[in-house]
Amino acid sequence: HGRFPGKMKEVVLVYLDRSGGLQKFVHDCKKYNDSKQSYAVYRFIISINPSDIAELDATLGNYILHNPLQAAQIFQSVCFVAIKTLSLIEQLQTEAQISILLKPTHLPPLPSYVLSLSANPFNYTSQRFYMSEGIVIAMGTVTKYTQGARFLCTEETCPFSEGFRCIRVHCPGATESATVRTDFVCSLCSSPLQEDMKFRVLGDKQVVEMIDAKILNALKGYSTDKSHFRIQAFTLFLRDELANKMTIGNHYRIIGIPACVQNGLQATACIEVNSPSFVSENFKYLLSLTSSSRWRFTAVLANIFASQVVPPGTYNTLKLTILLSLVQTCEKENADYLDLLIMTSDTLVIDRLLNYSLCLLPRGIRHPPSSDIFPSVSKDKHGTGSASIQACSAVLAKGGICYIGDLSSYKKDKLELLQSVLESRTTTVFIPGKKYGEEADQQVTISVQTNFWSFVDVDSSSKKHIQKENFLIGQMDVSLIPVNLVDSFGLLIYNEFPSCRLSSPVVHQILKKAINPEAMLYKASHQFRTQDYEEFILFARNLHVELSSEAESLIQGYYLGSRRVRRDSIHGSTLSASALKVLISLAKAHAKLSLRQRVLEEDAVIAILLLESSLTLKHGTSALCVAPNPVFPFDLSDESSLQQRDIYLMQCHHQLLKFIAAYSPGIHINTNEE
């Protein structure tokens, strides 16, 4: 045991004792000893806090960070002495049978410890720890690899023909053939070595593709950053306890050892912590100015939103629904989703507006038509022949928005898959076992936690098919898209300006921007910058909101009443069960956008008007009979127009109470006579 200075071994023992590592090691040994089974290799994981160990002994701390494989041998030597001294594993014979894996809790926050594929030259042979982070874009199935194997010399008189003298152990970055193959020779007599298969130890291995989070900016389809850069994916090898610990589409920070052989990392995964967000002073001032009404703040917010792309006061209903959808984004299971389907003739303007809005979120993805929206399966390119699941736009947009462009450009099978995902928020990938070297077929279910945005070009769709003639009042022709798919989208919106009569401010802005793309044409663009909206949305979407009993009664009363009045003799109620979820999601989103943590009746009124407007486009008017543009019935130009809108919305609230009293008599609502 004289390979390492005695002082280093002493420090290792002291560190293990102080950190609780020794106690865990003894517990792991007990599990091996209780099994009474002999293994070629006994594997132990030791957690290392670099700060603590460097404080104890700087030389050892430095050695662990920069020569982890050699440092593991010091731990191996200490652990062997401990096992023999304390008789922890009776079956263990030689030190070579111990495999130690050092896992650092973190690395020093210095540039030299960050893996950079663009650094030139990059020392791939250093075999030391690096930190990297990114998004998982592809995942292979879990396969087996050899952790360790026992070899015996074929020459019977050689001492190495028995016992545990020739042990092969997997090292980070090594291929399977480096651990087990048939051409190894005895280091003592040079006779061929033969593996004793009874003692082979297998572990789990999973190949994962990761890419820098900067890729999200490139996938937005619109960016203010004019710099050019190349982003390259890199491969991770997740072994044993880390297999199946990553989720496709998630963001991770990993620590590992780069390997030249397959550009891979043996990785330790830990979840990234989100940075805090806040609201700008201008928005706080606007909130105080509009505090006299619970409807005004969001009205002004929508009115001036995206003034860099469309003039203030245009597309207000659409802009409000975009903001509501943006704040209803998060990565929680069973989240409230808000998908948008827009009927429009102004595809150019709408496309610009949606693209601009996408960029306000960290995960806003513009789906390229040439690729798949949902995960697909291909053969792993690292030579294993196993299946690899590729993340596509919907998974990369996790906790954000997936903008899929013109819905009418997709074929029937893609639309059916989209409908299934919108209804279940999951997608299933089928892996045929025969094709990928497995005994049985597999099905992998992946959750899709994103809001979808899409539009339908009214002009092109009317040319593609014959319009039906028996429309109800207020109903729009959406027969190009399957009815069930239209219902699966939370909101159907028809934008205000048909292309034949584009409003003059829109035309003016398009021409001005064509001449000078960087120009700030409106005062609102200076006062409320894109960055301000970005910070505002990140803050608002993280608010936890709860339904008040008044808002809940209003929503429930409207929903039950609508199910009664929106019926036909063949299909029963035309109001789908998902409409209630959409209503609650809209009301919660309006509360968040108002920076409130409690959903009030005023939020429920906006939610109901937006949904009723959407239902009217799909199925025609009902007994509630709302105006074509119920949330913004007229232009907002000054204080007086905001006051006028408040009076109008109060009338809508009153009309809604009458509707509930007539069609949902069982629902009790407190009415205010004033």
XYZ file of C-alpha atoms in Angstrom:
674
model
C 0.000 0.000 0.000
C 2.933 2.359 -0.547
C 1.725 3.910 -3.837
C 0.388 7.063 -2.124
C 1.758 9.151 0.779
C 0.408 7.990 4.137
C -0.747 11.547 4.926
C -3.179 11.510 1.966
C -4.697 8.224 3.178
C -5.060 9.688 6.661
C -6.881 12.751 5.266
C -9.210 10.479 3.232
C -10.083 8.533 6.389
C -10.680 11.741 8.398
C -12.851 13.198 5.591
C -14.936 9.997 5.282
C -15.434 9.954 9.044
C -16.443 13.646 9.293
C -18.700 13.711 6.215
C -20.669 10.584 7.096
C -19.117 8.765 4.122
C -17.590 6.070 6.338
C -20.964 5.236 7.867
C -22.513 4.933 4.370
C -19.535 2.806 3.221
C -19.988 0.374 6.160
C -23.742 0.174 5.352
C -22.972 -0.620 1.651
C -20.456 -3.288 2.719
C -23.089 -4.923 4.936
C -25.413 -5.305 1.914
C -22.652 -7.080 -0.032
C -21.697 -9.251 2.964
C -25.321 -10.258 3.660
C -25.777 -11.443 0.052
C -22.976 -14.068 0.586
C -22.347 -13.868 -3.167
C -18.862 -13.389 -4.634
C -18.425 -10.667 -7.266
C -15.516 -9.754 -9.509
C -16.024 -6.117 -8.481
C -17.602 -4.408 -5.462
C -18.746 -0.929 -6.454
C -18.948 2.009 -4.008
C -20.113 5.606 -4.606
C -18.444 8.255 -2.448
C -19.874 11.796 -2.380
C -17.170 14.483 -2.319
C -17.611 18.117 -1.295
C -14.567 19.811 -2.930
C -14.738 22.827 -0.574
C -14.677 20.672 2.583
C -11.895 18.385 1.410
C -9.731 21.292 0.146
C -10.105 22.933 3.559
C -8.982 19.705 5.208
C -6.041 19.196 2.820
C -5.492 21.434 -0.236
C -3.226 18.901 -1.993
C -5.788 16.110 -1.832
C -8.607 18.524 -2.830
C -6.615 19.594 -5.885
C -5.776 15.954 -6.715
C -9.467 14.920 -6.638
C -10.502 17.800 -8.944
C -7.689 17.353 -11.484
C -6.819 13.633 -11.266
C -10.081 11.992 -10.164
C -9.232 8.507 -11.493
C -5.914 8.426 -9.608
C -7.534 9.995 -6.527
C -10.117 7.189 -6.565
C -7.218 4.741 -6.096
C -6.319 6.423 -2.759
C -9.917 5.909 -1.612
C -9.744 2.335 -2.965
C -6.656 1.631 -0.837
C -8.227 3.130 2.322
C -11.503 1.253 1.776
C -9.668 -2.081 1.275
C -7.788 -1.672 4.574
C -11.094 -0.762 6.307
C -12.857 -3.864 4.893
C -10.045 -6.200 5.928
C -9.477 -4.603 9.374
C -13.170 -4.589 10.280
C -14.030 -7.833 8.368
C -16.807 -6.020 6.483
C -16.991 -8.299 3.384
C -15.853 -11.885 3.950
C -15.876 -12.784 0.231
C -13.500 -9.942 -0.805
C -9.958 -11.137 -1.608
C -7.964 -8.379 -3.350
C -7.860 -4.575 -3.513
C -8.384 -4.769 -7.296
C -11.937 -5.967 -6.645
C -12.934 -2.588 -5.191
C -14.295 -0.004 -7.645
C -14.643 3.527 -6.261
C -16.700 6.206 -8.004
C -16.084 9.741 -6.702
C -19.054 12.080 -7.183
C -18.419 15.783 -6.465
C -21.385 17.743 -5.072
C -20.243 20.799 -7.081
C -17.186 22.288 -8.777
C -15.452 25.635 -8.083
C -17.361 28.431 -9.905
C -14.426 29.217 -12.215
C -14.337 29.304 -16.057
C -11.696 26.539 -16.244
C -14.212 24.043 -14.788
C -16.917 24.790 -17.386
C -16.985 22.462 -20.390
C -16.749 24.495 -23.580
C -16.840 22.608 -26.873
C -15.747 25.794 -28.656
C -12.597 26.234 -26.522
C -9.543 25.726 -28.709
C -7.522 23.689 -28.028
C -9.672 21.602 -25.650
C -7.783 18.893 -23.770
C -9.985 15.804 -24.186
C -7.360 13.593 -22.523
C -7.303 15.483 -19.205
C -9.756 13.008 -17.602
C -10.782 15.537 -14.962
C -14.142 16.887 -13.845
C -15.989 19.560 -15.822
C -19.408 21.155 -15.350
C -21.848 21.726 -18.192
C -25.544 22.464 -18.588
C -28.124 22.181 -21.290
C -31.346 20.612 -22.500
C -31.876 16.899 -23.159
C -32.825 16.528 -26.835
C -32.538 12.749 -27.303
C -32.579 9.676 -25.054
C -31.612 6.106 -25.747
C -33.171 3.060 -24.133
C -31.371 1.564 -21.112
C -28.870 -1.168 -22.088
C -26.326 -3.240 -20.142
C -22.568 -2.714 -19.828
C -19.831 -4.557 -17.914
C -18.875 -2.907 -14.611
C -16.185 -5.478 -13.923
C -14.974 -8.954 -14.846
C -12.622 -11.640 -13.466
C -9.980 -13.144 -15.763
C -7.827 -16.236 -15.107
C -4.526 -17.234 -16.705
C -4.847 -20.305 -18.952
C -1.423 -21.577 -17.781
C -2.321 -23.840 -14.815
C 1.053 -23.429 -13.055
C 0.815 -19.585 -13.107
C -0.216 -17.957 -9.777
C -2.749 -15.859 -11.756
C -4.649 -19.004 -12.808
C -6.675 -18.739 -9.602
C -7.919 -16.088 -7.155
C -8.850 -12.506 -8.005
C -5.566 -11.153 -9.376
C -6.699 -10.160 -12.900
C -9.724 -7.880 -12.570
C -10.927 -5.601 -15.394
C -12.988 -2.588 -14.243
C -14.862 -0.079 -16.414
C -13.285 3.417 -16.505
C -15.097 6.647 -17.550
C -15.188 6.971 -21.326
C -14.003 3.399 -21.969
C -15.788 1.203 -24.492
C -17.116 -2.264 -23.672
C -14.150 -3.889 -25.485
C -11.721 -2.117 -23.130
C -13.250 -4.050 -20.213
C -13.974 -7.466 -21.764
C -12.504 -9.119 -24.857
C -10.623 -12.333 -25.779
C -7.065 -11.106 -26.483
C -5.884 -10.093 -22.989
C -2.609 -11.726 -21.873
C -1.237 -12.501 -18.402
C 1.128 -9.809 -17.101
C 3.153 -12.502 -15.311
C 3.675 -15.232 -17.929
C 2.150 -13.707 -21.131
C -0.237 -16.643 -21.566
C -3.786 -15.825 -22.802
C -6.340 -14.775 -20.181
C -9.839 -16.256 -20.095
C -12.858 -14.652 -18.449
C -14.641 -16.450 -15.627
C -18.203 -15.578 -16.704
C -19.709 -16.546 -13.330
C -18.273 -13.395 -11.770
C -19.105 -10.810 -14.442
C -20.908 -7.747 -12.948
C -23.346 -5.895 -15.224
C -24.715 -2.368 -14.863
C -27.219 -0.119 -16.660
C -26.159 2.376 -19.317
C -28.148 5.064 -21.118
C -26.935 7.328 -23.920
C -28.334 10.864 -23.815
C -27.896 13.804 -26.205
C -27.695 17.260 -24.652
C -27.431 20.714 -26.197
C -26.648 24.191 -24.875
C -29.743 26.116 -23.683
C -28.801 28.857 -26.226
C -30.488 26.623 -28.817
C -33.847 27.886 -27.506
C -33.039 31.372 -28.824
C -32.264 29.922 -32.247
C -35.561 27.964 -32.263
C -37.729 31.018 -31.563
C -37.602 32.024 -35.222
C -37.072 35.665 -34.239
C -34.255 37.200 -32.237
C -32.892 40.624 -31.389
C -29.412 39.077 -31.069
C -27.567 39.543 -34.367
C -24.465 37.482 -33.430
C -23.778 34.228 -35.284
C -22.779 31.063 -33.479
C -22.811 27.291 -33.986
C -24.386 25.118 -31.313
C -23.330 21.485 -31.150
C -24.974 18.667 -29.218
C -22.824 16.504 -26.950
C -23.289 12.968 -25.664
C -23.705 11.845 -22.065
C -23.352 8.345 -20.705
C -25.629 7.837 -17.703
C -24.613 4.740 -15.803
C -26.246 2.613 -13.103
C -28.130 4.767 -10.541
C -28.337 7.662 -13.067
C -30.080 5.647 -15.814
C -33.636 6.933 -16.399
C -33.010 9.870 -14.048
C -33.253 12.466 -16.854
C -36.413 13.537 -18.649
C -36.407 14.493 -22.309
C -36.801 18.255 -22.789
C -35.647 19.132 -19.248
C -32.800 21.508 -18.368
C -29.941 20.001 -16.295
C -26.573 20.948 -14.865
C -24.154 18.016 -14.962
C -20.671 17.181 -13.689
C -18.626 14.586 -15.544
C -15.362 13.499 -17.116
C -15.007 14.182 -20.886
C -13.807 11.253 -22.961
C -12.213 11.419 -26.373
C -13.421 7.984 -27.485
C -17.103 8.833 -27.968
C -17.251 12.522 -27.023
C -19.212 11.374 -23.983
C -19.528 12.313 -20.351
C -20.000 10.039 -17.397
C -22.482 12.336 -15.750
C -23.784 13.311 -12.363
C -27.096 15.148 -12.798
C -28.561 17.896 -10.641
C -31.549 20.138 -11.376
C -30.986 23.810 -12.143
C -32.490 26.484 -9.837
C -34.484 29.237 -11.546
C -33.299 32.845 -11.140
C -35.698 35.340 -9.485
C -37.839 37.735 -11.554
C -39.440 41.102 -10.850
C -41.798 43.802 -12.168
C -40.437 47.083 -13.594
C -41.237 50.456 -12.015
C -43.270 51.530 -15.081
C -45.627 48.564 -14.679
C -45.962 49.231 -10.938
C -46.869 52.865 -11.713
C -49.410 51.733 -14.356
C -50.947 49.338 -11.806
C -51.390 52.156 -9.275
C -52.902 54.449 -11.964
C -55.517 51.848 -12.926
C -56.310 50.616 -9.385
C -59.841 52.141 -9.461
C -61.017 49.238 -11.674
C -60.110 45.552 -11.760
C -60.396 45.520 -15.561
C -58.269 48.508 -16.544
C -54.708 47.300 -15.914
C -54.998 44.303 -18.265
C -56.854 46.452 -20.837
C -53.991 48.971 -20.994
C -51.455 46.137 -20.895
C -53.030 44.533 -23.985
C -53.574 47.888 -25.705
C -49.860 48.801 -25.697
C -48.445 45.266 -25.930
C -46.095 44.450 -28.850
C -46.015 48.074 -30.063
C -42.704 47.128 -31.733
C -44.695 44.884 -34.101
C -48.272 46.235 -34.296
C -49.589 49.733 -33.440
C -51.103 50.280 -29.949
C -54.882 49.792 -29.981
C -54.901 47.169 -32.763
C -55.568 43.423 -32.296
C -56.429 44.049 -28.617
C -58.465 40.863 -28.059
C -55.777 38.724 -29.667
C -53.011 40.489 -27.696
C -54.907 39.970 -24.435
C -55.326 36.232 -25.126
C -51.616 35.982 -26.034
C -50.691 37.567 -22.683
C -53.105 35.228 -20.866
C -51.550 32.211 -22.601
C -48.015 33.442 -21.784
C -48.729 33.668 -18.038
C -50.343 30.197 -18.048
C -47.001 28.473 -18.714
C -45.169 26.376 -16.142
C -43.466 22.987 -15.820
C -45.784 21.533 -13.156
C -47.791 18.372 -13.710
C -51.563 18.998 -14.100
C -50.906 22.643 -14.976
C -53.590 24.936 -16.450
C -53.040 25.146 -20.213
C -54.332 27.756 -22.646
C -54.003 26.925 -26.357
C -54.861 29.465 -29.073
C -56.231 28.912 -32.587
C -56.521 32.115 -34.629
C -58.686 32.555 -37.732
C -57.122 35.299 -39.826
C -56.645 36.825 -43.250
C -53.554 38.776 -42.101
C -51.153 35.856 -41.824
C -48.054 38.068 -42.162
C -49.007 40.429 -39.319
C -50.304 37.615 -37.077
C -47.142 35.581 -37.693
C -44.969 38.562 -36.694
C -47.050 39.185 -33.574
C -46.910 35.531 -32.454
C -43.183 35.304 -33.182
C -42.513 38.450 -31.155
C -44.592 37.125 -28.250
C -42.765 33.755 -28.244
C -39.481 35.472 -27.437
C -40.787 36.773 -24.114
C -40.462 33.271 -22.625
C -37.293 31.248 -22.024
C -38.999 28.328 -23.803
C -40.820 29.727 -26.806
C -40.328 27.393 -29.799
C -41.325 28.095 -33.387
C -41.842 24.692 -34.963
C -40.008 24.266 -38.306
C -42.428 22.598 -40.783
C -39.732 20.192 -42.024
C -39.404 18.370 -38.668
C -41.702 16.476 -36.292
C -43.808 18.281 -33.664
C -43.745 15.279 -31.310
C -40.956 12.823 -30.307
C -39.779 10.246 -32.821
C -37.549 7.137 -32.682
C -34.317 6.516 -34.572
C -31.336 4.168 -34.266
C -28.686 5.279 -31.756
C -25.768 6.697 -33.768
C -23.132 5.528 -31.251
C -23.078 2.009 -32.641
C -25.125 0.241 -29.972
C -28.047 -0.355 -32.363
C -30.503 0.508 -29.602
C -33.415 2.930 -29.980
C -32.969 6.641 -29.351
C -35.964 8.916 -28.726
C -35.507 12.345 -30.307
C -37.037 15.376 -28.589
C -38.999 17.562 -31.004
C -40.549 21.033 -30.841
C -43.354 20.220 -28.364
C -40.980 18.651 -25.815
C -38.343 21.384 -26.170
C -41.105 23.937 -25.473
C -41.737 22.372 -22.036
C -43.160 24.988 -19.666
C -43.524 27.441 -22.567
C -45.153 27.870 -25.978
C -44.963 25.717 -29.112
C -46.004 27.802 -32.134
C -46.881 25.401 -34.977
C -47.793 27.919 -37.705
C -50.618 27.429 -40.221
C -52.767 24.474 -39.118
C -54.217 23.944 -42.589
C -50.734 23.009 -43.910
C -50.649 19.760 -41.862
C -51.857 16.378 -43.082
C -54.703 14.436 -41.470
C -52.495 12.030 -39.443
C -50.511 14.931 -37.896
C -53.747 16.739 -36.986
C -55.136 13.571 -35.340
C -51.943 13.214 -33.287
C -52.120 16.895 -32.298
C -55.738 16.465 -31.179
C -54.787 13.436 -29.069
C -51.960 15.394 -27.380
C -54.167 18.443 -26.727
C -56.707 16.189 -25.002
C -54.308 14.048 -22.925
C -51.147 16.227 -22.685
C -49.111 13.076 -23.357
C -47.708 11.371 -26.435
C -46.716 7.704 -26.787
C -43.643 6.543 -28.706
C -43.690 2.949 -29.981
C -40.321 1.122 -30.140
C -40.479 -2.144 -32.160
C -38.177 -4.623 -30.377
C -37.245 -6.539 -33.544
C -35.884 -3.417 -35.244
C -33.778 -2.278 -32.279
C -32.377 -5.578 -30.986
C -34.788 -6.001 -28.063
C -36.852 -9.088 -27.232
C -40.103 -7.203 -26.665
C -41.760 -4.094 -28.100
C -41.793 -1.034 -25.856
C -44.101 1.933 -25.435
C -42.746 5.098 -23.854
C -45.220 7.769 -22.709
C -43.870 11.331 -22.657
C -45.730 14.233 -21.061
C -46.209 17.351 -23.222
C -46.322 20.381 -20.916
C -46.697 23.304 -23.294
C -49.305 25.678 -24.741
C -49.875 25.401 -28.487
C -50.444 28.387 -30.789
C -51.630 28.057 -34.359
C -53.564 29.949 -37.021
C -55.743 29.158 -40.034
C -55.552 31.340 -43.141
C -59.218 32.120 -43.854
C -58.519 33.205 -47.460
C -56.583 30.079 -48.493
C -58.962 27.711 -46.679
C -61.989 29.154 -48.488
C -60.271 28.394 -51.822
C -59.483 24.790 -50.848
C -63.015 23.622 -50.150
C -66.659 24.428 -50.715
C -68.100 26.411 -47.831
C -71.276 25.120 -46.265
C -74.263 27.454 -46.444
C -76.400 26.725 -43.368
C -74.526 28.909 -40.869
C -75.993 30.037 -37.570
C -75.764 33.701 -36.527
C -72.185 34.575 -35.525
C -70.836 31.197 -36.690
C -67.685 31.032 -38.783
C -66.685 28.444 -41.373
C -63.955 26.307 -39.766
C -64.841 23.104 -41.627
C -61.339 22.806 -43.156
C -60.082 21.742 -39.689
C -61.676 18.699 -37.948
C -64.361 19.840 -35.482
C -62.892 17.847 -32.582
C -59.477 19.442 -33.123
C -60.981 22.951 -33.077
C -62.726 22.017 -29.801
C -59.412 20.747 -28.372
C -57.909 24.237 -28.651
C -58.921 26.301 -25.613
C -59.789 29.436 -27.576
C -60.782 30.147 -31.156
C -60.105 33.804 -32.020
C -60.997 35.809 -35.085
C -58.749 38.834 -35.446
C -60.323 42.244 -35.975
C -59.074 43.376 -39.388
C -59.729 41.412 -42.584
C -56.892 41.851 -45.106
C -59.092 43.737 -47.607
C -59.318 46.672 -45.182
C -56.148 46.684 -43.077
C -56.316 49.616 -40.670
C -54.186 52.598 -41.685
C -52.018 52.483 -38.481
C -51.050 48.879 -39.322
C -50.181 49.781 -42.927
C -48.256 52.843 -41.672
C -46.234 50.700 -39.223
C -45.452 47.996 -41.824
C -44.119 50.623 -44.271
C -42.111 52.488 -41.598
C -40.575 49.248 -40.286
C -39.664 48.159 -43.821
C -37.640 51.382 -44.214
C -36.127 51.342 -40.702
C -36.503 47.992 -38.856
C -34.950 49.362 -35.624
C -37.268 52.407 -35.385
C -39.355 52.936 -32.203
C -42.526 54.434 -33.676
C -44.582 54.773 -30.513
C -44.032 56.255 -27.071
C -45.245 52.984 -25.511
C -42.231 51.164 -27.036
C -39.886 53.407 -25.024
C -41.864 53.291 -21.772
C -42.597 49.546 -21.819
C -39.694 47.776 -23.491
C -39.654 44.134 -24.606
C -37.381 43.371 -21.638
C -39.959 44.905 -19.244
C -42.688 42.620 -20.626
C -40.282 39.657 -20.417
C -39.621 40.281 -16.694
C -43.308 40.998 -16.045
C -44.457 37.700 -17.601
C -41.807 35.661 -15.744
C -43.030 37.220 -12.492
C -46.774 36.896 -13.235
C -46.629 33.272 -14.395
C -45.037 32.188 -11.095
C -47.885 33.640 -8.999
C -49.956 31.006 -7.214
C -53.636 31.926 -7.616
C -56.777 30.504 -6.005
C -60.427 30.723 -7.073
C -62.728 32.774 -4.852
C -66.133 31.185 -4.140
C -67.871 34.064 -6.036
C -65.766 33.492 -9.172
C -66.289 29.735 -8.917
C -70.095 30.145 -8.692
C -70.131 32.479 -11.701
C -68.029 30.072 -13.802
C -70.050 27.037 -12.735
C -73.373 28.806 -13.332
C -72.336 29.933 -16.832
C -70.957 26.477 -17.706
C -74.101 24.584 -16.633
C -76.371 27.159 -18.293
C -74.369 26.961 -21.550
C -74.572 23.170 -21.558
C -78.372 23.512 -21.400
C -78.771 26.163 -24.119
C -76.069 24.895 -26.492
C -77.690 21.573 -27.473
C -78.842 19.860 -30.612
C -81.176 16.903 -30.964
C -78.513 14.572 -32.420
C -75.298 15.202 -30.436
C -76.705 16.612 -27.192
C -74.692 19.489 -25.696
C -72.196 21.105 -28.097
C -70.163 22.360 -25.124
C -67.256 19.977 -24.466
C -66.287 18.912 -20.933
C -62.887 20.626 -21.418
C -64.649 24.025 -21.619
C -64.800 24.181 -17.799
C -61.004 23.703 -17.595
C -60.525 26.462 -20.197
C -62.773 28.835 -18.219
C -60.841 28.245 -14.998
C -57.517 28.602 -16.840
C -58.637 31.912 -18.420
C -59.879 33.304 -15.096
C -56.655 32.314 -13.315
C -54.577 33.810 -16.134
C -56.458 37.129 -15.926
C -55.849 37.234 -12.158
C -52.120 36.578 -12.724
C -51.972 39.249 -15.411
C -53.592 41.639 -12.915
C -50.865 40.614 -10.387
C -53.499 39.201 -8.015
C -53.328 35.890 -6.157
C -57.089 35.495 -5.866
C -59.446 34.981 -8.811
C -62.315 37.469 -8.511
C -65.689 37.784 -10.267
C -64.155 40.390 -12.601
C -61.618 37.794 -13.808
C -64.426 35.275 -14.333
C -66.414 37.821 -16.425
C -63.451 38.303 -18.844
C -62.942 34.512 -19.026
C -66.629 33.904 -19.810
C -66.784 36.641 -22.484
C -63.678 35.262 -24.227
C -64.972 31.678 -24.174
C -68.501 32.693 -25.251
C -66.999 34.615 -28.167
C -64.995 31.485 -29.114
C -68.095 29.250 -28.851
C -70.086 31.691 -31.004
C -67.465 31.374 -33.780
C -67.688 27.566 -33.538
C -71.424 27.005 -32.991
C -73.256 30.339 -33.417
C -74.828 32.633 -30.789
C -76.582 31.405 -27.660
C -79.183 32.950 -25.319
C -76.350 34.941 -23.690
C -75.837 36.724 -27.034
C -72.494 38.572 -26.644
C -71.171 41.219 -29.071
C -68.723 40.084 -31.815
C -65.775 41.593 -29.917
C -67.015 41.451 -26.320
C -63.861 42.262 -24.331
C -62.849 45.329 -26.395
C -66.082 46.633 -27.981
C -64.494 50.006 -28.870
C -61.103 51.730 -29.132
C -59.254 52.692 -25.946
C -57.893 56.179 -26.492
C -58.208 57.943 -23.121
C -59.515 57.795 -19.518
C -63.093 58.280 -20.659
C -62.987 55.260 -23.034
C -61.658 53.110 -20.180
C -64.561 54.349 -17.999
C -67.000 53.552 -20.812
C -65.549 50.013 -21.084
C -65.947 49.498 -17.309
C -69.656 50.441 -17.540
C -70.078 48.078 -20.512
C -68.376 45.177 -18.634
C -70.598 45.802 -15.578
C -73.629 45.499 -17.887
C -72.172 42.215 -19.228
C -71.780 40.988 -15.644
C -75.417 41.858 -14.919
C -76.566 40.162 -18.146
C -74.556 37.092 -17.146
C -76.276 36.915 -13.744
C -79.671 37.018 -15.480
C -78.562 34.234 -17.845
C -77.474 32.049 -14.889
C -80.716 32.738 -13.006
C -82.700 31.632 -16.083
C -80.674 28.571 -17.153
C -78.848 27.432 -13.969
C -81.476 27.999 -11.297
C -79.720 25.646 -8.855
C -76.622 27.885 -8.623
C -76.758 30.429 -5.797
C -75.088 33.754 -6.625
C -75.062 36.869 -4.449
C -76.339 39.695 -6.649
C -75.576 43.305 -5.912
C -78.615 45.449 -6.786
C -76.472 48.554 -7.203
